[in-house]
C-alpha atoms as a printed R data frame, in Angstrom:
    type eleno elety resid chain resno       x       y       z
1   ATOM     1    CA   UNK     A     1   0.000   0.000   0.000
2   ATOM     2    CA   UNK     A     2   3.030   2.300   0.853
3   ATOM     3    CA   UNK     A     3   4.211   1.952  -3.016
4   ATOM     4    CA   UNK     A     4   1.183   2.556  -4.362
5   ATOM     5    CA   UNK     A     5   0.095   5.493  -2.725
6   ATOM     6    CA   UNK     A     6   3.334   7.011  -3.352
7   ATOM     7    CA   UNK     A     7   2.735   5.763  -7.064
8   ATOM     8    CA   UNK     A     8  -0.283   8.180  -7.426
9   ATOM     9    CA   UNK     A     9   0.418  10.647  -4.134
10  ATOM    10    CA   UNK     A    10  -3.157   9.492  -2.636
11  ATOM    11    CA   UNK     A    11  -4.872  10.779   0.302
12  ATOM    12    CA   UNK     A    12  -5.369   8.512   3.015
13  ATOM    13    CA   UNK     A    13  -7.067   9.176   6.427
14  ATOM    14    CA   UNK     A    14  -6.544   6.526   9.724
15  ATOM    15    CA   UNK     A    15  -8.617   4.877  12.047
16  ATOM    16    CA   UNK     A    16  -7.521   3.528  15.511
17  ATOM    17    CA   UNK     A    17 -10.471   1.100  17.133
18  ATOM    18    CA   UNK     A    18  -9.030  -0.205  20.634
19  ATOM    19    CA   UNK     A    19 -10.244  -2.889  22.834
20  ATOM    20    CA   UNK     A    20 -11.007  -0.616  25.851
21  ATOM    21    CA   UNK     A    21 -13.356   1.956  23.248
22  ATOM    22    CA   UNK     A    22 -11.211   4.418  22.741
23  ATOM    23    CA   UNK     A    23 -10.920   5.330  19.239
24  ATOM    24    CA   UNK     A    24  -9.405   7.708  16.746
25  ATOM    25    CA   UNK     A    25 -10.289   9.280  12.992
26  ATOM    26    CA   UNK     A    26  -8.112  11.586  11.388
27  ATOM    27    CA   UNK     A    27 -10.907  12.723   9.601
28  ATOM    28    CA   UNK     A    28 -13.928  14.851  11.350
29  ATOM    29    CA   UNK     A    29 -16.549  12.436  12.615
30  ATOM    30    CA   UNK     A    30 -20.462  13.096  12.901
31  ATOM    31    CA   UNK     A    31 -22.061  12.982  16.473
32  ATOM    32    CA   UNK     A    32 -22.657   8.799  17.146
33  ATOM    33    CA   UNK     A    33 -19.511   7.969  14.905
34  ATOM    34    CA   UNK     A    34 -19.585   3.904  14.420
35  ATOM    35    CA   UNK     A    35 -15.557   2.835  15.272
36  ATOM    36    CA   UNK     A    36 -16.791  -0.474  13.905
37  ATOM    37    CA   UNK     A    37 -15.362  -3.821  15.935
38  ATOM    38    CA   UNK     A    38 -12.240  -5.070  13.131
39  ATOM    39    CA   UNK     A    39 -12.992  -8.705  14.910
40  ATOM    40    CA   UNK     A    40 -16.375  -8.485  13.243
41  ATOM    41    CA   UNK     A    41 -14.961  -8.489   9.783
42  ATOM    42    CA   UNK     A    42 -13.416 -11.663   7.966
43  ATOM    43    CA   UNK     A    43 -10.354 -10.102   7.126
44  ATOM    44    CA   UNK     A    44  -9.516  -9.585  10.997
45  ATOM    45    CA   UNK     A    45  -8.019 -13.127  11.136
46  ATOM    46    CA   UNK     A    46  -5.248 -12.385   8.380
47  ATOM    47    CA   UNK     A    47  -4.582  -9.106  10.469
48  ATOM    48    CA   UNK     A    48  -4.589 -11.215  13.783
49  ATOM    49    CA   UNK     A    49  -1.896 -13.910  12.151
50  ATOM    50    CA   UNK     A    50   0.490 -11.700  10.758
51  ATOM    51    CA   UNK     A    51   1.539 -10.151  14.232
52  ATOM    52    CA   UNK     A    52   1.296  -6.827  14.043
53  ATOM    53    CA   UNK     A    53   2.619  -6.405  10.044
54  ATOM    54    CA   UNK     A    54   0.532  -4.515   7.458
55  ATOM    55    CA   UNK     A    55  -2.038  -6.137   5.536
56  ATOM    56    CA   UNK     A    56  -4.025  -5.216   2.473
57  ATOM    57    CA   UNK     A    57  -7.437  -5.446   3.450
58  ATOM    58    CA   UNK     A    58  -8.346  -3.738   0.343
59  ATOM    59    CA   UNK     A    59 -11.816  -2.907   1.451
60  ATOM    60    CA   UNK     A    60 -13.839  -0.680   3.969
61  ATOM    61    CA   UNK     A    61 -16.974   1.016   3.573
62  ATOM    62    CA   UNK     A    62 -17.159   4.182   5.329
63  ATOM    63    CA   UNK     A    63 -20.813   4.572   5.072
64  ATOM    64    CA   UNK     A    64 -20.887   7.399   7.816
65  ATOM    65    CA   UNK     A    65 -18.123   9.526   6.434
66  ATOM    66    CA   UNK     A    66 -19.441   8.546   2.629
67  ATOM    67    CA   UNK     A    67 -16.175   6.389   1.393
68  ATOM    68    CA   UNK     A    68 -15.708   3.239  -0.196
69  ATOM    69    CA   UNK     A    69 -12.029   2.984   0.723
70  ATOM    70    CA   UNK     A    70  -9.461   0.201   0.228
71  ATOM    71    CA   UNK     A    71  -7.264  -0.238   3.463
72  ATOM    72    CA   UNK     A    72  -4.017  -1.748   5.007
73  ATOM    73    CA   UNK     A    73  -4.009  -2.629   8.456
74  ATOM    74    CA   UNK     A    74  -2.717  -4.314  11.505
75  ATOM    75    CA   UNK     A    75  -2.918  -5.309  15.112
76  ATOM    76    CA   UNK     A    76  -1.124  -2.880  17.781
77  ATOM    77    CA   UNK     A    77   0.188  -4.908  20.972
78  ATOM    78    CA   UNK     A    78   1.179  -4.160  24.108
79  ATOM    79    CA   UNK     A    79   4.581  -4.206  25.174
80  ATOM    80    CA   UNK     A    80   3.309  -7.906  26.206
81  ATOM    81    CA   UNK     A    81   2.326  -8.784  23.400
82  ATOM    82    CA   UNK     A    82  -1.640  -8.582  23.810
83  ATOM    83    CA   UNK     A    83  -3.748  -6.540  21.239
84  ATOM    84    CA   UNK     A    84  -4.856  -3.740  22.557
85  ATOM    85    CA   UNK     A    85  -6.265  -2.362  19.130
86  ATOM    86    CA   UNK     A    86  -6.317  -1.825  15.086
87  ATOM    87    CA   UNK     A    87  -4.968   0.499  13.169
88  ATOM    88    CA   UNK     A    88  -6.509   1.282  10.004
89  ATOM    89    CA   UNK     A    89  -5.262   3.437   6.906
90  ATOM    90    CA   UNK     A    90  -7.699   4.124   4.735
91  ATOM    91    CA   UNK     A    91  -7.649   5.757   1.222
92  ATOM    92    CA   UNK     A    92 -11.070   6.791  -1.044
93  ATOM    93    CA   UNK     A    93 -11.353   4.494  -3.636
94  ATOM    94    CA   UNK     A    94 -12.567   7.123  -6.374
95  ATOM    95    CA   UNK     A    95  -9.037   8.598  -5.970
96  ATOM    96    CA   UNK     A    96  -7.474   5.654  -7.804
97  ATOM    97    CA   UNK     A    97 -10.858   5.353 -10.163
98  ATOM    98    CA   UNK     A    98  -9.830   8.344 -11.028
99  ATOM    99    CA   UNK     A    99  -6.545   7.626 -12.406
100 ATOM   100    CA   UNK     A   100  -7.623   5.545 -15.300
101 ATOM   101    CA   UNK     A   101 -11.350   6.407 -15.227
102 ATOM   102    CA   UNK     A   102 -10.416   8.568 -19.043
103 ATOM   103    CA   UNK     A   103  -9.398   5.101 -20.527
104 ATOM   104    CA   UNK     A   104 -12.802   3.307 -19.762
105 ATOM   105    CA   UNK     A   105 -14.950   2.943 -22.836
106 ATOM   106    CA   UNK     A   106 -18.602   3.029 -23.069
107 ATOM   107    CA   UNK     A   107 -19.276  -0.675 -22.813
108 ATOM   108    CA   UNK     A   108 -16.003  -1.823 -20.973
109 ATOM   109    CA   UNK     A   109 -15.183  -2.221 -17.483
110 ATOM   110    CA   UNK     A   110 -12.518  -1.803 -15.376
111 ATOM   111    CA   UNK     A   111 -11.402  -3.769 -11.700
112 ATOM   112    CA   UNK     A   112  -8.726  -3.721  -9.594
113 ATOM   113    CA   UNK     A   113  -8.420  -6.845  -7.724
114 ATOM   114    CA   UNK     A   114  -5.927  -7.524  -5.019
115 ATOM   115    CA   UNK     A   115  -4.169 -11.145  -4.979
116 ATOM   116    CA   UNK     A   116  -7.438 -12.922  -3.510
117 ATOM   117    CA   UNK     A   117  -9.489 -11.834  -6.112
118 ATOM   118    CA   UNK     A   118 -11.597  -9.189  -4.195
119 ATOM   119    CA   UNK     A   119 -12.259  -5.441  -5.882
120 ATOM   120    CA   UNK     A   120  -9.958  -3.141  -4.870
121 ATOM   121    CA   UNK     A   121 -11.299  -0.401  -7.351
122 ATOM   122    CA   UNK     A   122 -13.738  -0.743 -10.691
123 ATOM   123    CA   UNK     A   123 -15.847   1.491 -12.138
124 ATOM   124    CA   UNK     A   124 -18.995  -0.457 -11.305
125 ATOM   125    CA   UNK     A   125 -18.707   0.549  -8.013
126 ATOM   126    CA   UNK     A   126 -21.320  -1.838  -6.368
127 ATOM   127    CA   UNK     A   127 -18.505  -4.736  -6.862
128 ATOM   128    CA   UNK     A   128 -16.003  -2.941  -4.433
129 ATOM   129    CA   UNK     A   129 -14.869  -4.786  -1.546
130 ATOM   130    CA   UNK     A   130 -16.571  -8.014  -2.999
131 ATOM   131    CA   UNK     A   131 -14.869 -11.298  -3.938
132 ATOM   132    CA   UNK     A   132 -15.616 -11.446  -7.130
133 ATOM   133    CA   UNK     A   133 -12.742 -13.357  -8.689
134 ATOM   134    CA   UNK     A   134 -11.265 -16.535  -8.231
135 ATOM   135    CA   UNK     A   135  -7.580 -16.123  -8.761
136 ATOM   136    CA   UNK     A   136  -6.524 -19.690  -9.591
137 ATOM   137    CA   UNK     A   137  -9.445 -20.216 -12.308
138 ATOM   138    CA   UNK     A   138  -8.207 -17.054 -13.859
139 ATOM   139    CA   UNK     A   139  -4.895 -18.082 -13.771
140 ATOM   140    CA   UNK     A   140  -5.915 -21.468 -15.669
141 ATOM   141    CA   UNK     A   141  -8.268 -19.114 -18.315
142 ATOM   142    CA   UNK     A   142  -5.133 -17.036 -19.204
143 ATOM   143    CA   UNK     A   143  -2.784 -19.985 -19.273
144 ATOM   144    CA   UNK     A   144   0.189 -17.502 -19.164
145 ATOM   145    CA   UNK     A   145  -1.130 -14.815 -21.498
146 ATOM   146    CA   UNK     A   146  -2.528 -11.507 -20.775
147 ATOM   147    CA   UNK     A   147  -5.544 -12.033 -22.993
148 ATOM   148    CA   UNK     A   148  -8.301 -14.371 -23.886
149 ATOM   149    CA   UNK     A   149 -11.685 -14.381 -25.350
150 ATOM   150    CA   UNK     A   150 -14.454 -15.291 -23.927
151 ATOM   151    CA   UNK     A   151 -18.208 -15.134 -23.130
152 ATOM   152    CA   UNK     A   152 -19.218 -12.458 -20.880
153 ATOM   153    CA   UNK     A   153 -22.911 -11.891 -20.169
154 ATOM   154    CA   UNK     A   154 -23.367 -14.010 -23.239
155 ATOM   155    CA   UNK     A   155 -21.733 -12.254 -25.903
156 ATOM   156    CA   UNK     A   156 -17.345 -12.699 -26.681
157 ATOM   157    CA   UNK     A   157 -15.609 -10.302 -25.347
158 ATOM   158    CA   UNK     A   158 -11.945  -9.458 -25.194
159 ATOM   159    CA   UNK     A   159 -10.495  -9.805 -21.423
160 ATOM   160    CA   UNK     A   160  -7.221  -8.595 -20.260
161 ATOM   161    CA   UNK     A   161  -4.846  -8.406 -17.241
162 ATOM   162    CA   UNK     A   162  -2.307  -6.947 -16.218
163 ATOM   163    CA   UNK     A   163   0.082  -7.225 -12.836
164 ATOM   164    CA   UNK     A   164   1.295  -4.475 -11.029
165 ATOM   165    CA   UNK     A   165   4.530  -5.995  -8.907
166 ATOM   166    CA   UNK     A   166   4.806  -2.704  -6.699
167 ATOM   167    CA   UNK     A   167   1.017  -3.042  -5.945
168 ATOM   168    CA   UNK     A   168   0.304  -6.294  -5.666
169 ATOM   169    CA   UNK     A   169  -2.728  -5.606  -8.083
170 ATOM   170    CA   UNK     A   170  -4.268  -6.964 -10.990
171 ATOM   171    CA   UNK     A   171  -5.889  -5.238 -13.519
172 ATOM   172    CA   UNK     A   172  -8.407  -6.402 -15.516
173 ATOM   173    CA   UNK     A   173 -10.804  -5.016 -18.664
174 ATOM   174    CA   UNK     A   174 -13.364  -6.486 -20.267
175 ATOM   175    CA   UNK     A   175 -15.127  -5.122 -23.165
176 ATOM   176    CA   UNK     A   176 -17.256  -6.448 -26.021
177 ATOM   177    CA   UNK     A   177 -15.210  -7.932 -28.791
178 ATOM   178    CA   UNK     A   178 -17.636  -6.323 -31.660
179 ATOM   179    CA   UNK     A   179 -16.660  -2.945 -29.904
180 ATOM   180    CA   UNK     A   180 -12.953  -3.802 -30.167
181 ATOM   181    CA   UNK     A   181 -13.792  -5.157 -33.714
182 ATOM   182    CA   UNK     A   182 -15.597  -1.882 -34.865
183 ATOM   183    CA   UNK     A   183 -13.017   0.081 -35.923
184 ATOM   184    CA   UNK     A   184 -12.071  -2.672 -38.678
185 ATOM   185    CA   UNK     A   185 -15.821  -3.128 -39.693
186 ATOM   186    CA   UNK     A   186 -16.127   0.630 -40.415
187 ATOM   187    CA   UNK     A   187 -12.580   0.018 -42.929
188 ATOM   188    CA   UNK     A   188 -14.364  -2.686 -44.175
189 ATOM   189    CA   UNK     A   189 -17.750  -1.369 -45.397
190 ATOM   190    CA   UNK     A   190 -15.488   1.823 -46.532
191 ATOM   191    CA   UNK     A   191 -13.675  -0.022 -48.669
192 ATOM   192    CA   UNK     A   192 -16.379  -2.384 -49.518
193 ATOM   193    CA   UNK     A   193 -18.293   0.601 -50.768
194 ATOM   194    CA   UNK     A   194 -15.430   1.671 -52.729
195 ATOM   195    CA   UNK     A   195 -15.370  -1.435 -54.565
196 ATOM   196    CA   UNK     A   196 -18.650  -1.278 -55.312
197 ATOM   197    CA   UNK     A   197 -18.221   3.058 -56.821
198 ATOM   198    CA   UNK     A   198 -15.484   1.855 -58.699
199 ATOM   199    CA   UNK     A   199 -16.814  -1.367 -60.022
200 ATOM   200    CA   UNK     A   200 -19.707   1.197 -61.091
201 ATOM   201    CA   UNK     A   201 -17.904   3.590 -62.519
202 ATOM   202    CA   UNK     A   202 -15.651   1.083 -64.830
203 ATOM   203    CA   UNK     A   203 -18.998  -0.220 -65.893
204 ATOM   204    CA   UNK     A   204 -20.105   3.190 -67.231
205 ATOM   205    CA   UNK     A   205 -16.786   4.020 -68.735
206 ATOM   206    CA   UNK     A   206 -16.388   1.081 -70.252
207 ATOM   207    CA   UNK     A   207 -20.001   1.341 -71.510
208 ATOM   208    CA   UNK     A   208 -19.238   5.372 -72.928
209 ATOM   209    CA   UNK     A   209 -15.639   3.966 -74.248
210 ATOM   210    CA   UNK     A   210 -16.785   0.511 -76.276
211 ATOM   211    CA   UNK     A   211 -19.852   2.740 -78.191
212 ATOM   212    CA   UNK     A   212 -17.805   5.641 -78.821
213 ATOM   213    CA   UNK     A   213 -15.133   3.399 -80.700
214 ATOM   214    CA   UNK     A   214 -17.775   1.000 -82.240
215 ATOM   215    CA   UNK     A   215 -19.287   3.430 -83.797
216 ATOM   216    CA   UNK     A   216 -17.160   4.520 -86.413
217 ATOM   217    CA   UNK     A   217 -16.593   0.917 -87.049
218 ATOM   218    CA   UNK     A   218 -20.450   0.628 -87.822
């Protein structure tokens, strides 16, 4: 998380939730602010293993404050070694939409998906925080390319990936293989037309060309 917010200088806010209920937001809080309990969530056992290192948690809706962030976090001990809390950073998810959201086409879509397959980022936002991949499938799909076609919602479609090492990310797009294909349909009926004009236009030269010399001959 460190690398990639230095990547694209993002804004990040932190939450401290303690065992005793005392608890921090950088960010201003409304009257009745929810410090939600970390042990309620299913990520709170990766963050409980790793011993008070960083995790990606990837994601945490802030419905109170209005943000669908993605998150790294980790247990704070006591000089004991008990947990005496969680420490949460938290960064708005529309700040990294934002950094490809020019590149998304009409019918594509776009989602960020850390290395358990959940949505980091997307631009159909209702997917966040989900897991909505499963890696090791994907991984068998691509069968070491970074492209495949395939049926989505029915129709073939052209779906890509691409791993960021800093991150730990993957990105993937879908979109519509007779969008990606349009482009060369357009050259096609162009030049299909073309054919046609000058096919025409041979025929009526030809026509002019044969009676003007034939008729001498007659």
């Amino acid at each position: 998380f460190q690398a990639t917010f230095n990547q694209i200088n993002l804004q990040f806010y932190v939450v401290f939730s303690s065992e005793n209920g005392t608890n921090y937001c950088s960010l201003p809080t409304p009257q009745g602010y929810d410090y939600m309990s970390p042990k309620t969530k299913l990520w709170y056992n990766d963050i409980y293993e790793a011993k008070g290192a960083i995790m990606d948690v990837s994601s945490y809706r802030d419905d109170q404050l209005g943000i669908k962030a993605y998150t790294a976090a980790r247990t704070v001990p006591d000089a004991s070694g008990n947990i005496i809390g969680c420490l949460m950073i938290n960064a708005d998810e529309r700040q990294l939409y934002k950094t490809y959201e020019e590149v998304i086409g009409p019918q594509s879509n776009i989602y960020v998906a850390d290395s358990k397959g959940r949505i980091v980022s997307s631009n159909r936002d209702t997917l966040i925080g989900l897991s909505y991949f499963n890696m090791n499938n994907l991984e068998t799909m691509f069968a070491g390319e970074d492209h495949i076609i395939t049926k989505i919602s029915g129709k073939d479609s052209l779906f890509t990936r691409y791993y960021d090492r800093q991150s730990g990310f993957t990105v993937f797009e879908e979109i519509p293989l007779s969008t990606v294909l349009e482009p060369l349909e357009r050259i096609r009926i162009v030049v299909t037309i073309l054919a046609l004009l000058a096919l025409a236009g041979g025929t009526v030269m030809a026509w002019f060309f044969s009676g003007y010399i034939a008729a001498p001959l007659r």
